[in-house]
XYZ file of C-alpha atoms in Angstrom:
755
model
C 149.927 124.858 169.796
C 148.585 123.914 173.185
C 145.831 125.836 174.870
C 147.039 128.279 177.512
C 146.275 128.042 181.163
C 146.980 124.349 181.713
C 149.807 125.131 184.086
C 147.291 126.602 186.562
C 146.586 123.622 188.737
C 143.713 123.201 191.158
C 145.533 125.134 193.930
C 144.139 122.835 196.587
C 140.513 123.138 195.470
C 138.384 120.045 195.123
C 138.213 118.542 191.662
C 135.063 116.672 190.650
C 131.406 116.741 191.619
C 131.923 114.972 194.976
C 134.450 114.804 197.759
C 137.380 112.400 197.198
C 137.021 108.850 198.475
C 140.493 108.956 200.003
C 143.162 111.596 200.485
C 145.723 109.005 201.531
C 149.193 109.269 200.072
C 151.315 106.460 198.654
C 152.886 103.753 200.778
C 156.294 102.246 200.135
C 154.494 99.329 198.488
C 152.767 101.763 196.079
C 156.074 103.376 195.176
C 157.652 99.995 194.393
C 154.689 98.712 192.384
C 154.429 101.986 190.459
C 158.085 101.697 189.427
C 157.389 98.132 188.290
C 154.398 99.366 186.294
C 156.375 102.132 184.615
C 159.073 99.664 183.631
C 156.434 97.281 182.289
C 154.965 100.040 180.126
C 158.427 100.970 178.877
C 159.221 97.358 178.005
C 155.856 97.068 176.223
C 157.020 99.783 173.797
C 154.416 102.381 174.726
C 156.769 105.353 174.623
C 158.072 106.939 171.443
C 161.734 107.724 170.956
C 163.123 111.222 171.274
C 163.755 111.294 167.530
C 160.127 110.480 166.761
C 158.912 113.090 169.248
C 161.042 115.763 167.546
C 159.783 114.632 164.127
C 156.168 115.030 165.246
C 156.825 118.524 166.547
C 158.425 119.486 163.253
C 155.477 118.120 161.278
C 153.004 120.064 163.418
C 155.048 123.245 163.001
C 155.150 122.767 159.241
C 151.414 122.104 159.108
C 150.751 125.287 161.080
C 152.784 127.261 158.527
C 150.850 125.687 155.653
C 147.415 126.653 156.985
C 148.633 130.218 157.595
C 149.740 130.447 153.950
C 146.449 128.860 152.884
C 144.236 131.361 154.704
C 146.157 134.334 153.281
C 145.851 132.848 149.778
C 142.090 132.469 149.948
C 141.682 135.868 151.635
C 143.444 137.536 148.704
C 141.420 135.462 146.219
C 138.167 136.597 147.867
C 139.106 140.268 147.339
C 139.843 141.252 150.939
C 141.943 144.385 151.384
C 145.652 144.106 152.057
C 145.305 144.806 155.754
C 142.873 141.909 156.227
C 145.054 139.704 154.066
C 148.048 140.593 156.232
C 146.093 139.892 159.445
C 144.450 136.699 158.133
C 145.409 133.759 160.277
C 144.628 130.101 160.916
C 145.864 127.963 163.770
C 146.521 124.272 164.435
C 145.424 122.624 167.691
C 145.949 119.029 168.764
C 143.671 116.737 170.746
C 143.209 113.042 171.489
C 146.011 110.806 172.728
C 148.735 113.156 171.475
C 147.345 116.134 173.382
C 146.822 113.988 176.479
C 150.433 112.818 176.251
C 149.663 109.087 176.077
C 150.350 108.380 172.401
C 152.725 105.622 171.380
C 155.150 105.063 168.507
C 153.503 105.403 165.103
C 150.241 106.758 166.485
C 148.344 109.295 164.417
C 147.920 112.893 165.552
C 144.415 114.313 165.870
C 144.600 117.927 164.730
C 142.168 120.784 164.286
C 142.544 123.733 161.957
C 140.699 126.833 163.186
C 139.987 129.391 160.473
C 138.132 132.726 160.060
C 134.534 133.222 158.978
C 135.356 133.716 155.299
C 137.297 130.427 154.993
C 134.608 127.885 154.148
C 134.786 124.168 154.743
C 133.497 122.983 151.366
C 135.270 125.329 148.946
C 138.360 126.366 150.869
C 139.289 123.588 153.305
C 138.312 120.655 151.062
C 139.175 122.724 147.990
C 142.235 124.953 148.098
C 143.907 123.432 151.176
C 143.374 119.919 149.889
C 144.898 120.944 146.547
C 147.921 122.491 148.279
C 148.516 119.343 150.329
C 148.125 117.053 147.323
C 150.909 118.907 145.493
C 153.411 118.535 148.337
C 155.836 115.613 147.958
C 155.955 115.028 151.717
C 152.175 114.480 151.820
C 151.000 110.944 150.967
C 147.837 108.870 151.311
C 145.596 111.930 151.265
C 141.975 110.872 151.841
C 139.366 113.629 152.332
C 136.040 112.615 153.901
C 133.916 115.768 153.545
C 130.540 114.065 154.074
C 131.397 112.370 157.364
C 129.540 113.360 160.534
C 132.785 115.095 161.526
C 134.436 116.041 158.192
C 138.104 115.106 158.146
C 141.186 114.919 155.925
C 143.413 111.921 156.571
C 146.988 111.931 155.269
C 150.594 111.260 156.119
C 153.021 114.142 156.397
C 156.655 113.002 156.240
C 155.464 109.592 157.407
C 153.426 110.921 160.361
C 149.702 110.080 160.214
C 147.480 113.151 160.535
C 143.702 113.420 160.999
C 142.835 117.054 160.250
C 139.453 118.604 161.162
C 138.261 122.135 160.418
C 136.376 124.669 162.526
C 135.135 127.922 160.999
C 134.675 130.590 163.657
C 132.600 133.754 163.390
C 135.773 135.879 163.725
C 137.351 137.801 160.864
C 140.809 137.352 162.390
C 141.998 134.341 164.385
C 144.305 135.569 167.189
C 147.474 133.604 167.772
C 146.632 133.272 171.471
C 143.099 132.002 170.822
C 141.606 130.108 173.782
C 139.090 127.615 172.421
C 138.039 126.535 175.917
C 135.793 129.615 176.166
C 132.151 128.834 175.392
C 131.865 132.062 173.414
C 133.972 130.407 170.719
C 130.851 128.418 169.776
C 128.788 131.553 169.082
C 127.101 131.290 165.657
C 129.111 128.135 164.850
C 127.549 125.482 162.608
C 127.016 121.928 163.871
C 130.086 120.549 162.123
C 132.250 123.222 163.713
C 130.828 122.501 167.175
C 131.566 118.790 166.721
C 135.052 119.525 165.395
C 135.871 121.817 168.323
C 134.548 119.309 170.845
C 137.622 117.062 170.760
C 140.039 119.848 171.659
C 137.745 121.366 174.264
C 137.177 118.024 176.009
C 140.857 117.065 175.974
C 141.976 120.361 177.484
C 139.233 120.236 180.097
C 140.304 116.742 181.189
C 143.831 117.980 181.797
C 142.459 120.846 183.864
C 140.328 118.545 186.018
C 142.917 115.993 187.181
C 145.071 116.651 190.261
C 148.283 115.234 188.777
C 148.782 115.126 185.027
C 151.777 112.798 185.300
C 149.945 110.214 187.422
C 146.937 110.519 185.134
C 149.056 109.857 182.052
C 150.799 106.804 183.478
C 147.501 105.335 184.690
C 145.810 106.037 181.361
C 148.663 104.393 179.435
C 148.203 101.376 181.661
C 144.441 101.187 181.152
C 144.704 101.680 177.390
C 147.182 98.811 177.148
C 145.011 96.642 179.385
C 141.870 97.389 177.354
C 143.604 96.538 174.079
C 145.028 93.295 175.479
C 141.605 92.304 176.826
C 139.786 93.203 173.598
C 137.592 96.001 174.981
C 139.219 99.000 173.270
C 136.994 100.045 170.381
C 134.268 102.649 170.340
C 132.926 101.568 166.970
C 132.551 97.931 168.131
C 130.482 98.983 171.132
C 133.247 99.030 173.740
C 135.142 102.139 174.850
C 137.528 104.293 172.837
C 140.392 106.540 173.833
C 138.310 109.451 175.147
C 136.092 107.095 177.177
C 139.034 105.484 178.960
C 140.548 108.911 179.588
C 137.359 110.123 181.285
C 137.072 106.989 183.436
C 140.699 107.276 184.553
C 140.352 111.017 185.207
C 137.420 110.367 187.545
C 139.487 107.865 189.548
C 142.266 110.456 189.790
C 139.746 112.899 191.242
C 138.500 110.346 193.793
C 142.062 109.454 194.888
C 143.961 112.723 194.298
C 147.151 111.751 196.164
C 147.465 108.189 194.876
C 150.221 106.871 192.620
C 149.397 104.912 189.432
C 149.630 101.535 191.181
C 146.824 102.460 193.565
C 144.881 104.288 190.838
C 144.831 101.140 188.689
C 143.639 99.050 191.628
C 140.940 101.570 192.537
C 139.869 101.839 188.906
C 138.760 98.218 188.969
C 137.368 98.440 192.482
C 135.192 101.460 191.744
C 133.891 100.450 188.322
C 133.201 96.878 189.399
C 130.712 98.355 191.866
C 129.481 101.296 189.822
C 125.705 101.400 189.472
C 125.395 101.733 185.730
C 123.658 103.521 184.058
C 124.464 106.239 186.599
C 126.777 108.585 184.691
C 130.481 109.175 185.209
C 131.093 112.935 185.240
C 134.197 115.010 185.920
C 132.227 118.190 186.589
C 128.679 119.429 186.746
C 126.811 119.671 183.463
C 126.423 123.307 182.425
C 123.307 124.448 180.609
C 125.243 127.158 178.785
C 123.820 130.268 177.181
C 123.943 129.209 173.525
C 120.990 126.823 173.569
C 122.981 123.743 172.570
C 121.545 120.414 173.701
C 123.390 118.757 176.582
C 123.070 115.229 177.965
C 120.072 115.044 180.291
C 117.905 111.902 180.492
C 115.241 113.875 182.329
C 114.617 115.986 179.232
C 115.968 114.037 176.253
C 114.223 110.685 175.677
C 117.161 109.082 173.856
C 119.490 109.766 176.765
C 117.406 107.462 178.958
C 118.477 104.428 176.956
C 122.240 104.869 177.345
C 123.633 101.923 179.296
C 127.043 103.266 180.323
C 126.994 107.084 180.257
C 130.449 108.696 180.373
C 129.854 112.432 180.078
C 132.251 114.863 178.425
C 133.249 117.809 180.646
C 133.138 120.617 178.062
C 130.016 122.436 176.919
C 127.896 121.060 175.334
C 128.276 117.968 177.547
C 127.327 114.720 175.844
C 127.564 110.998 176.396
C 130.799 109.788 174.818
C 129.849 106.088 175.090
C 126.405 105.781 173.531
C 127.712 102.903 171.386
C 127.792 100.515 174.374
C 125.233 97.697 174.139
C 124.035 95.260 176.778
C 126.404 92.582 175.449
C 129.484 94.798 175.387
C 128.634 96.244 178.807
C 128.390 92.726 180.216
C 131.796 91.859 178.752
C 133.428 94.996 180.164
C 131.944 94.386 183.612
C 133.364 90.869 183.548
C 136.757 92.311 182.681
C 136.517 94.900 185.466
C 135.746 92.093 187.897
C 138.722 90.083 186.638
C 140.989 93.125 186.986
C 139.745 93.730 190.515
C 140.471 90.139 191.537
C 143.972 90.286 190.064
C 144.764 93.569 191.807
C 143.688 92.020 195.100
C 145.880 89.016 194.351
C 148.797 91.329 193.550
C 148.486 92.882 196.999
C 148.800 89.359 198.413
C 151.795 88.633 196.124
C 149.755 86.014 194.247
C 149.818 87.791 190.871
C 151.879 90.338 188.953
C 151.508 92.845 186.139
C 151.923 90.097 183.540
C 148.802 88.448 184.925
C 146.761 91.637 184.643
C 147.864 92.248 181.050
C 147.266 88.704 179.769
C 145.782 88.867 176.287
C 142.213 87.693 175.880
C 142.094 84.552 173.721
C 139.024 85.480 171.704
C 139.080 82.480 169.396
C 139.232 80.058 172.305
C 136.503 81.767 174.313
C 133.470 80.666 172.283
C 132.302 77.644 170.363
C 130.212 79.544 167.810
C 131.020 82.689 165.852
C 129.570 84.939 163.215
C 132.030 85.736 160.441
C 131.360 88.921 158.462
C 133.379 89.097 155.243
C 133.647 92.248 153.160
C 135.401 92.801 149.855
C 135.694 95.289 147.020
C 137.332 95.508 143.604
C 139.999 98.139 144.272
C 141.823 99.838 147.128
C 139.801 103.061 147.126
C 136.449 101.258 147.081
C 137.641 98.881 149.780
C 138.731 101.720 152.060
C 135.326 103.404 151.762
C 133.379 100.136 152.044
C 135.349 98.983 155.070
C 134.790 102.255 156.901
C 131.068 102.108 156.214
C 130.586 98.461 157.198
C 132.701 98.872 160.326
C 130.505 101.762 161.402
C 127.400 99.579 161.019
C 128.592 96.400 162.782
C 127.316 97.685 166.122
C 123.833 97.613 164.621
C 124.120 93.866 164.070
C 124.858 93.348 167.759
C 121.937 95.577 168.750
C 119.550 93.850 166.351
C 120.476 90.381 167.593
C 120.065 91.474 171.211
C 116.706 93.036 170.490
C 115.278 90.268 168.318
C 116.282 87.525 170.773
C 115.293 89.536 173.862
C 118.934 89.482 175.030
C 118.878 85.676 175.188
C 121.565 85.357 172.496
C 124.622 87.375 173.468
C 127.226 88.723 171.055
C 130.885 89.482 171.673
C 132.282 91.498 168.746
C 136.012 91.323 168.173
C 137.290 94.910 168.037
C 139.603 94.327 165.095
C 139.501 92.882 161.604
C 141.550 90.189 159.886
C 142.795 89.887 156.316
C 143.502 86.836 154.225
C 146.711 87.647 152.341
C 145.609 85.443 149.457
C 142.518 87.627 148.886
C 143.190 91.288 148.046
C 140.770 93.951 149.231
C 139.147 91.640 151.762
C 138.615 91.736 155.532
C 136.796 89.569 158.050
C 135.135 90.541 161.312
C 134.084 88.073 163.987
C 131.508 87.932 166.759
C 131.430 85.305 169.470
C 127.980 83.906 170.230
C 126.649 82.410 173.418
C 123.303 81.782 175.013
C 122.531 83.932 178.034
C 123.802 82.155 181.081
C 121.851 81.279 184.173
C 118.566 80.926 182.268
C 116.860 77.492 182.144
C 116.758 75.936 178.698
C 113.338 75.245 177.209
C 113.148 72.238 174.893
C 112.385 73.273 171.326
C 113.593 76.826 171.902
C 115.129 78.447 168.836
C 117.365 81.375 168.044
C 116.177 82.347 164.596
C 118.212 85.318 163.425
C 117.927 84.845 159.689
C 115.674 87.847 159.232
C 117.844 89.811 161.643
C 120.996 89.249 159.615
C 119.194 89.855 156.342
C 117.854 93.130 157.710
C 121.399 94.089 158.714
C 122.773 93.332 155.249
C 120.089 95.371 153.572
C 120.821 98.331 155.832
C 124.516 98.047 154.943
C 123.710 97.967 151.236
C 121.955 101.322 151.515
C 125.385 102.931 151.367
C 125.155 105.970 149.095
C 128.603 105.340 147.584
C 127.931 101.662 146.834
C 129.924 100.448 143.841
C 130.007 97.253 141.839
C 132.023 94.609 143.687
C 131.322 95.897 147.197
C 130.145 92.730 148.907
C 129.248 91.571 152.393
C 128.672 87.994 153.549
C 127.643 86.775 156.971
C 128.163 83.158 157.955
C 128.278 80.909 160.969
C 131.568 79.239 161.812
C 132.439 76.928 164.665
C 135.572 77.336 166.718
C 137.411 74.465 165.089
C 136.727 75.954 161.644
C 137.994 79.460 162.341
C 140.229 80.347 159.361
C 143.963 80.198 159.949
C 144.604 83.771 158.836
C 143.264 85.116 162.148
C 146.121 83.506 164.096
C 149.659 84.906 164.413
C 151.738 83.656 161.519
C 148.560 82.066 160.125
C 149.314 79.029 162.285
C 146.528 77.613 164.419
C 147.681 76.896 167.993
C 147.139 73.330 169.102
C 145.707 74.279 172.489
C 146.133 77.010 175.077
C 149.848 77.004 175.800
C 149.968 78.733 179.161
C 148.182 78.872 182.457
C 145.973 81.954 182.498
C 144.313 83.754 185.365
C 141.010 82.219 184.329
C 142.329 78.668 184.387
C 144.027 79.330 187.709
C 140.794 80.672 189.161
C 138.912 77.686 187.771
C 141.324 75.317 189.453
C 140.954 77.152 192.755
C 137.184 76.930 192.508
C 137.390 73.210 191.778
C 139.576 72.647 194.793
C 137.247 74.672 196.984
C 134.250 72.750 195.702
C 132.537 75.798 194.227
C 132.933 74.826 190.608
C 130.713 72.414 188.757
C 132.400 69.402 187.189
C 133.293 69.779 183.563
C 130.332 68.153 181.868
C 131.490 68.542 178.298
C 132.431 65.276 176.743
C 133.967 64.381 173.434
C 131.659 64.973 170.513
C 129.303 67.193 172.501
C 129.176 70.939 172.765
C 126.866 73.814 173.515
C 126.244 77.423 172.637
C 127.910 78.670 175.768
C 130.997 80.621 174.899
C 132.910 80.622 178.146
C 134.534 77.693 179.834
C 134.840 79.094 183.326
C 138.606 79.077 183.041
C 138.707 75.284 183.046
C 140.524 73.197 180.471
C 138.151 72.900 177.562
C 137.396 69.592 175.901
C 137.935 69.875 172.182
C 134.987 69.030 169.958
C 136.696 68.281 166.710
C 135.236 64.790 166.413
C 131.897 63.791 164.967
C 129.020 65.654 166.535
C 126.174 63.409 167.643
C 122.668 63.852 166.296
C 119.448 63.483 168.288
C 116.513 65.195 166.619
C 114.192 64.564 169.544
C 115.794 67.481 171.387
C 116.477 69.809 168.454
C 117.025 73.472 169.113
C 118.003 75.686 166.243
C 120.123 78.738 165.744
C 119.346 80.078 162.298
C 121.811 82.456 160.736
C 121.376 84.237 157.458
C 124.431 84.994 155.351
C 124.389 87.514 152.600
C 125.117 85.063 149.997
C 127.137 82.151 150.892
C 130.322 82.197 148.899
C 133.166 79.829 149.340
C 135.724 80.868 151.881
C 139.374 80.059 152.001
C 140.212 76.352 151.741
C 138.527 74.193 154.366
C 140.254 74.273 157.720
C 139.115 70.891 158.891
C 137.547 67.789 157.439
C 134.004 68.822 156.740
C 132.805 65.252 156.782
C 133.420 65.223 160.528
C 130.109 66.997 161.031
C 126.758 65.446 160.232
C 125.429 67.543 157.334
C 122.169 67.422 155.463
C 121.290 69.453 152.396
C 117.636 69.811 151.570
C 115.681 71.767 148.994
C 113.233 74.341 150.180
C 109.967 75.888 149.176
C 110.562 78.542 146.533
C 108.092 80.824 148.261
C 110.193 81.294 151.411
C 110.271 84.949 152.489
C 113.819 84.815 153.818
C 116.181 84.117 150.985
C 118.972 82.146 152.591
C 120.233 80.908 155.890
C 122.582 78.631 157.666
C 120.503 76.426 159.918
C 122.504 75.299 162.903
C 120.838 72.568 164.917
C 121.799 72.788 168.569
C 120.547 69.469 169.808
C 120.139 69.266 173.550
C 121.951 72.485 174.384
C 123.779 72.227 177.626
C 122.269 74.160 180.480
C 124.467 77.206 180.827
C 123.583 77.467 184.480
C 125.675 74.361 185.078
C 128.777 75.960 183.631
C 131.054 78.169 185.733
C 131.117 81.690 184.372
C 134.185 83.001 182.605
C 137.116 83.370 184.978
C 135.147 81.476 187.592
C 132.739 84.330 188.231
C 128.999 84.574 188.334
C 127.348 86.591 185.617
C 127.480 90.355 185.993
C 124.202 91.962 184.999
C 124.284 94.650 182.339
C 121.678 96.621 184.247
C 122.475 98.689 187.287
C 122.788 96.495 190.346
C 123.429 97.533 193.900
C 127.063 97.386 194.937
C 128.556 94.500 196.815
C 127.980 94.419 200.540
C 131.648 94.926 201.193
C 134.663 96.157 199.346
C 137.401 93.689 198.527
C 140.134 93.394 201.072
C 142.918 95.907 200.563
C 146.072 96.958 202.305
C 144.236 99.312 204.663
C 142.866 99.087 208.136
C 139.301 97.968 208.731
C 138.143 101.468 209.608
C 139.675 103.007 206.489
C 138.016 100.342 204.375
C 134.658 101.179 205.900
C 135.236 104.879 205.276
C 136.253 104.181 201.688
C 133.167 102.038 201.189
C 130.878 104.784 202.476
C 132.580 107.354 200.258
C 132.232 105.059 197.254
C 128.527 104.556 197.976
C 128.085 108.320 197.967
C 129.964 108.717 194.694
C 128.050 106.091 192.752
C 124.673 107.435 193.790
C 123.127 109.663 191.140
C 119.935 111.727 190.798
C 119.371 110.842 187.156
C 116.565 108.581 186.027
C 117.200 104.883 185.889
C 117.694 102.800 182.795
C 114.647 101.970 180.716
C 113.868 99.334 178.156
C 115.495 99.824 174.781
C 113.484 101.699 172.151
C 112.948 100.496 168.646
C 116.317 100.055 166.994
C 115.787 102.739 164.398
C 115.422 105.259 167.214
C 118.971 104.606 168.361
C 121.748 106.845 167.158
C 123.702 105.752 164.138
C 127.461 105.844 164.080
C 128.634 109.436 164.008
C 131.024 109.148 161.105
C 128.563 107.764 158.536
C 125.185 108.890 159.803
C 124.218 110.668 156.602
C 125.631 108.220 154.061
C 122.425 106.179 153.661
C 120.147 106.146 150.666
C 116.537 104.995 150.237
C 116.158 101.291 149.686
C 113.092 99.658 148.148
C 111.952 96.117 148.692
C 112.206 96.139 152.491
C 112.748 92.833 154.200
C 110.210 91.569 156.693
C 111.681 92.158 160.120
C 109.543 89.585 161.865
C 111.260 86.351 162.745
C 110.212 83.034 161.253
C 108.071 80.647 163.200
C 110.162 78.333 165.336
C 110.145 74.663 164.572
C 111.159 71.555 166.407
C 113.146 70.509 163.345
C 116.079 72.268 161.741
C 114.832 74.701 159.110
C 116.237 74.583 155.596
C 116.248 77.833 153.650
C 117.756 78.604 150.264
C 120.499 81.111 149.511
C 119.998 84.235 147.355
C 122.116 85.744 144.667
C 125.208 87.601 145.697
C 124.634 90.430 148.195
C 126.798 92.790 146.200
C 126.239 95.526 143.690
C 127.536 93.446 140.842
C 125.505 92.096 137.963
C 124.619 88.534 138.858
C 126.021 86.072 141.323
C 129.670 85.949 142.117
C 131.638 82.899 141.087
C 133.710 83.021 144.254
C 133.216 80.047 146.474
C 133.102 80.490 150.217
C 134.016 77.413 152.195
C 135.473 78.061 155.693
C 134.024 74.911 157.129
C 130.523 75.569 155.821
C 130.130 72.040 154.504
C 128.633 71.836 150.999
C 126.384 73.421 148.391
C 123.607 71.874 146.348
C 121.287 73.068 143.523
C 118.007 74.651 144.493
C 115.479 77.165 143.267
C 116.042 80.650 144.564
C 113.695 83.567 144.816
C 115.284 86.586 143.153
C 113.443 89.870 143.826
C 112.414 91.698 140.693
C 113.827 95.185 140.257
C 110.373 96.539 139.342
C 108.700 95.168 142.447
C 106.912 92.324 140.632
C 106.551 88.943 142.351
C 109.846 87.090 142.396
C 110.488 84.315 139.939
C 112.342 81.109 140.770
C 115.857 80.963 139.385
C 117.999 77.877 139.380
C 120.948 78.509 141.625
C 123.120 76.928 144.233
C 121.919 77.140 147.795
C 123.691 76.639 151.056
C 122.018 74.452 153.624
C 124.169 73.788 156.606
C 122.902 71.866 159.554
C 125.608 71.846 162.173
C 124.500 69.504 164.904
C 125.474 70.173 168.502
C 124.612 68.091 171.539
C 124.873 68.569 175.250
C 123.908 66.994 178.511
C 120.913 69.160 179.298
C 118.555 66.194 179.304
C 120.998 63.949 181.085
C 121.575 66.609 183.704
C 117.836 66.885 184.208
C 117.532 63.144 184.698
C 120.367 63.001 187.164
C 118.813 65.742 189.239
């Protein structure tokens, strides 16, 4: 089931669009460290057992037999003659992590069924084949998604998770030795077929373009584990997914063709720390092709100019695989690349080890303020659909916040979701919030994102398959009030229990005099999420109030329900509940008063680094010290400079948000929505703004009786503006509203006086 020709290696020819940076072979040190890395990956449980490998092969063989029976059945039903029925064939291909050889235990298998021209997607694939699978006892959890951007059937076959796509070719007979890497395979193919074929074509091309498949696989396993531990493995959240990491690693393999995985990992961080984004990463030249399909080219395609971190697929039609990356997620990944580079340098000096590199990122200790997005539905099927839709739209919330605050309020989305076991059909997503660092704070400045969040909720509720009970709520939660169900064993850790690389770096900077003193004191906090690796003062005590220096962050939640039982004593925070004018345009908000926000410029950056710009900056003046001679370092630096230079146009300002691409899986599942929300932000005020809360943001009839508490203080009666279904002016309705004024203080003013 693999494409032929992959055994034909490069035969000494150059791989990639440039010359390699180094042709140097491994040293004894590299051999030792590579063995250590391989053992680490084994101990981390990244390799499946022989029994599981055999089981997967058997499942794929059985699936191949099923589609062959299926295509003969529909050929006979369509009245084809016996010869065509006898010759009718379909074939299963694999792609993704399984095809690349980097899958782990329990991973799903991405598969593609290729069928003839008379086997249609709608009637035959999602009709007869789906029926056949549903009647098989070994097939469970069958979920067809025919209206997705890339139509897919998800199911388990004898316990093995399968994602099955379909490609209808223009051939009457599918040969058993079909080579889908040929561009002619796309002739007269519909868009869904081109997209379905793309995964297999890209995967096979990657394997053709790396000098050593084994070294590539080990390095990619390493980088996938690292990305998951550091919280930057998720395409849908705006980070990078499996194909993106594979392309980045493959390019490093091309630049260092004789290196072992130890050196490849080190050079991965060295190269991408200095890469001049948005210059693209490409494994081969982009081919125009003869079929007229659009390829990635910012010189011709306006949307391509706005991609921040282009990672281009090597198969025709070439496209950017990482268009989901935003300025916030790019900044986070660049910080992580810098951290990885520092650790690899320290490893060469025997000051760190693989455990240090793979330290898990403590997301819920990294920030002081978070957005919590809760979703729920009434049954399992609705929840599965609703979760997939909302997850595909979360990136839009990050983009909207960045755009509406001019990148001054930065978001860090957590790539995963969390479930409260006491609440069925419910999940929570979280985003860390912090003010942009290194920018002077202006007194009276506000981050008013009520309209932004309301606009996001309304876009989510345009889901064409919206059912009663599908709900979404967005709320602000402080670090000390993060619900317990996000922690392992639902037990909140008392404080960081181990010395991390960040804390070690912070201590070194303190000793060297490069770090600012820790200015946070008890009862005072800020909107800066990172603590520069230093021990963080906890802010669980009463937060001081000083309205003379009020700054406000206004968050709108889709109706404020009560969350799980309060995590901490809500009386520990100064809270005021006020009524509001019934004619407010924005229905509800959580007004968070950030009084005297600490100047972020006074705080060491995360892991003791300075901020890394999300725009393309020139590389550092010198490469980090490595175990080479001075002359080889200079040569490597010059080669790297040549490789990161690119003829494509530079990054431009972001377009209007609705011009950006939607998530591929749910692009067409949006319906018209009347009663559009004003997208303009509310006028800033020196005082905290109080705004009432609307009826439940669900499709149910009337407000939900669920309460949502998670440290959101209290509710009080108010008059709410409920939009009329016929477009008439809204009438006030007595309801409960949520007014939360969470007061934060800092030493911004004191720091100004002392200076």
